[in-house]
């Protein structure tokens, strides 16, 4: 057994879970931001559960994929989103929590936010079930 194998074997379970959760959240946010870049509303909405809680910059929270699609549909053409994962935690076998720093690049200005997501695994696919942004500054 190599030293690396011994190190991996002796990692704390929560470290392994944290790493796995980070990969899950990062991959999900990559798909989400790719849809934003391509302005593919169906693709963006497909990254959410059918009953997802969605709290963007609108004053009231809303629910479901139709709301997600409508929200991104009213955003300006050319919008992109860069994300950096701050923390990810596995909540259960089929649930992870992610917290990321996101910068929405609008044609007129950049909008930095913190994004909290809860992702759940449905039929083998990770989807956002809770989405909440908070403006920075």
Short mmCIF file of C-alpha atoms in Angstrom, two decimals:
data_model
loop_
_atom_site.label_atom_id
_atom_site.label_comp_id
_atom_site.label_asym_id
_atom_site.label_seq_id
_atom_site.Cartn_x
_atom_site.Cartn_y
_atom_site.Cartn_z
CA UNK A 1 0.00 0.00 0.00
CA UNK A 2 1.41 3.39 -0.99
CA UNK A 3 1.55 6.37 1.32
CA UNK A 4 -1.18 8.05 -0.75
CA UNK A 5 -3.42 4.96 -0.42
CA UNK A 6 -2.88 5.00 3.35
CA UNK A 7 -3.73 8.71 3.51
CA UNK A 8 -6.92 8.24 1.48
CA UNK A 9 -7.88 5.21 3.58
CA UNK A 10 -7.50 7.22 6.80
CA UNK A 11 -9.37 10.35 5.70
CA UNK A 12 -12.20 11.37 7.91
CA UNK A 13 -15.58 10.40 6.39
CA UNK A 14 -16.71 14.02 6.43
CA UNK A 15 -13.68 15.00 4.30
CA UNK A 16 -14.66 12.41 1.71
CA UNK A 17 -18.28 13.64 1.82
CA UNK A 18 -17.16 17.26 1.49
CA UNK A 19 -15.09 16.46 -1.60
CA UNK A 20 -17.93 14.48 -3.18
CA UNK A 21 -20.41 17.28 -2.38
CA UNK A 22 -18.07 19.85 -3.95
CA UNK A 23 -17.91 17.88 -7.18
CA UNK A 24 -21.68 17.53 -7.29
CA UNK A 25 -22.37 21.22 -6.69
CA UNK A 26 -19.63 22.39 -9.06
CA UNK A 27 -20.90 20.17 -11.89
CA UNK A 28 -24.47 21.36 -11.32
CA UNK A 29 -23.44 25.04 -11.28
CA UNK A 30 -21.37 24.46 -14.43
CA UNK A 31 -24.48 23.17 -16.24
CA UNK A 32 -26.56 26.09 -14.90
CA UNK A 33 -24.02 28.73 -15.93
CA UNK A 34 -23.57 27.11 -19.35
CA UNK A 35 -27.31 27.48 -19.94
CA UNK A 36 -27.14 31.13 -18.91
CA UNK A 37 -24.21 31.78 -21.27
CA UNK A 38 -26.11 30.14 -24.16
CA UNK A 39 -29.40 31.80 -23.09
CA UNK A 40 -31.00 28.36 -23.23
CA UNK A 41 -33.98 28.80 -20.93
CA UNK A 42 -35.09 25.17 -21.16
CA UNK A 43 -31.59 23.99 -20.22
CA UNK A 44 -31.41 26.38 -17.26
CA UNK A 45 -34.84 25.31 -15.98
CA UNK A 46 -33.96 21.63 -16.42
CA UNK A 47 -31.27 22.03 -13.73
CA UNK A 48 -34.04 22.60 -11.16
CA UNK A 49 -36.61 20.27 -9.62
CA UNK A 50 -40.19 20.74 -10.81
CA UNK A 51 -41.10 22.28 -7.44
CA UNK A 52 -37.86 24.19 -6.76
CA UNK A 53 -37.93 27.21 -4.49
CA UNK A 54 -36.35 30.07 -6.46
CA UNK A 55 -35.32 33.36 -4.87
CA UNK A 56 -33.48 35.55 -7.35
CA UNK A 57 -33.59 39.34 -7.20
CA UNK A 58 -37.37 39.51 -7.44
CA UNK A 59 -38.94 40.59 -4.15
CA UNK A 60 -40.93 37.39 -3.63
CA UNK A 61 -39.81 33.77 -3.73
CA UNK A 62 -41.36 31.60 -6.40
CA UNK A 63 -41.57 27.91 -7.20
CA UNK A 64 -41.02 25.65 -10.19
CA UNK A 65 -39.25 25.44 -13.51
CA UNK A 66 -41.63 27.83 -15.29
CA UNK A 67 -40.64 30.58 -12.85
CA UNK A 68 -36.93 29.84 -13.39
CA UNK A 69 -37.36 30.02 -17.16
CA UNK A 70 -39.35 33.26 -16.96
CA UNK A 71 -36.80 34.84 -14.60
CA UNK A 72 -33.84 34.15 -16.88
CA UNK A 73 -35.92 35.06 -19.93
CA UNK A 74 -36.24 38.64 -18.68
CA UNK A 75 -32.47 38.98 -18.10
CA UNK A 76 -30.44 40.92 -20.67
CA UNK A 77 -28.89 39.17 -23.65
CA UNK A 78 -25.21 38.54 -23.05
CA UNK A 79 -25.63 37.65 -19.36
CA UNK A 80 -23.04 35.20 -18.06
CA UNK A 81 -22.34 33.83 -14.58
CA UNK A 82 -18.96 32.86 -13.13
CA UNK A 83 -19.03 30.84 -9.93
CA UNK A 84 -16.52 29.87 -7.28
CA UNK A 85 -17.56 27.27 -4.77
CA UNK A 86 -17.01 28.42 -1.19
CA UNK A 87 -18.34 25.36 0.61
CA UNK A 88 -20.28 22.21 -0.04
CA UNK A 89 -21.68 19.72 2.45
CA UNK A 90 -23.49 16.46 2.00
CA UNK A 91 -26.76 16.60 3.91
CA UNK A 92 -27.89 13.06 3.10
CA UNK A 93 -27.25 10.39 0.47
CA UNK A 94 -29.46 12.29 -1.98
CA UNK A 95 -28.98 15.89 -0.81
CA UNK A 96 -26.11 18.40 -0.81
CA UNK A 97 -25.78 22.01 0.24
CA UNK A 98 -23.65 24.43 -1.74
CA UNK A 99 -22.54 28.00 -1.11
CA UNK A 100 -20.83 29.87 -3.94
CA UNK A 101 -19.58 33.31 -4.85
CA UNK A 102 -21.12 34.19 -8.21
CA UNK A 103 -20.56 37.18 -10.46
CA UNK A 104 -23.31 37.81 -12.97
CA UNK A 105 -21.77 39.69 -15.88
CA UNK A 106 -24.44 41.91 -17.38
CA UNK A 107 -23.78 44.09 -20.42
CA UNK A 108 -24.00 47.23 -18.25
CA UNK A 109 -22.30 46.04 -15.03
CA UNK A 110 -21.13 43.10 -12.94
CA UNK A 111 -23.34 41.92 -10.09
CA UNK A 112 -21.56 39.93 -7.38
CA UNK A 113 -23.73 37.68 -5.21
CA UNK A 114 -23.56 34.77 -2.84
CA UNK A 115 -25.62 31.80 -3.95
CA UNK A 116 -26.95 29.07 -1.70
CA UNK A 117 -28.32 25.94 -3.31
CA UNK A 118 -29.70 22.70 -2.02
CA UNK A 119 -29.42 19.97 -4.62
CA UNK A 120 -31.23 16.66 -4.53
CA UNK A 121 -30.73 13.53 -6.56
CA UNK A 122 -33.82 12.56 -8.54
CA UNK A 123 -33.70 9.49 -10.78
CA UNK A 124 -29.89 9.56 -10.67
CA UNK A 125 -29.57 13.24 -11.63
CA UNK A 126 -28.60 16.11 -9.33
CA UNK A 127 -31.01 19.06 -9.49
CA UNK A 128 -31.42 22.34 -7.61
CA UNK A 129 -34.38 22.22 -5.23
CA UNK A 130 -33.62 25.48 -3.40
CA UNK A 131 -31.90 28.54 -4.90
CA UNK A 132 -31.29 31.78 -3.03
CA UNK A 133 -29.05 34.71 -3.98
CA UNK A 134 -27.85 37.52 -1.72
CA UNK A 135 -26.26 40.64 -3.14
CA UNK A 136 -22.74 41.45 -2.01
CA UNK A 137 -22.24 44.98 -0.77
#
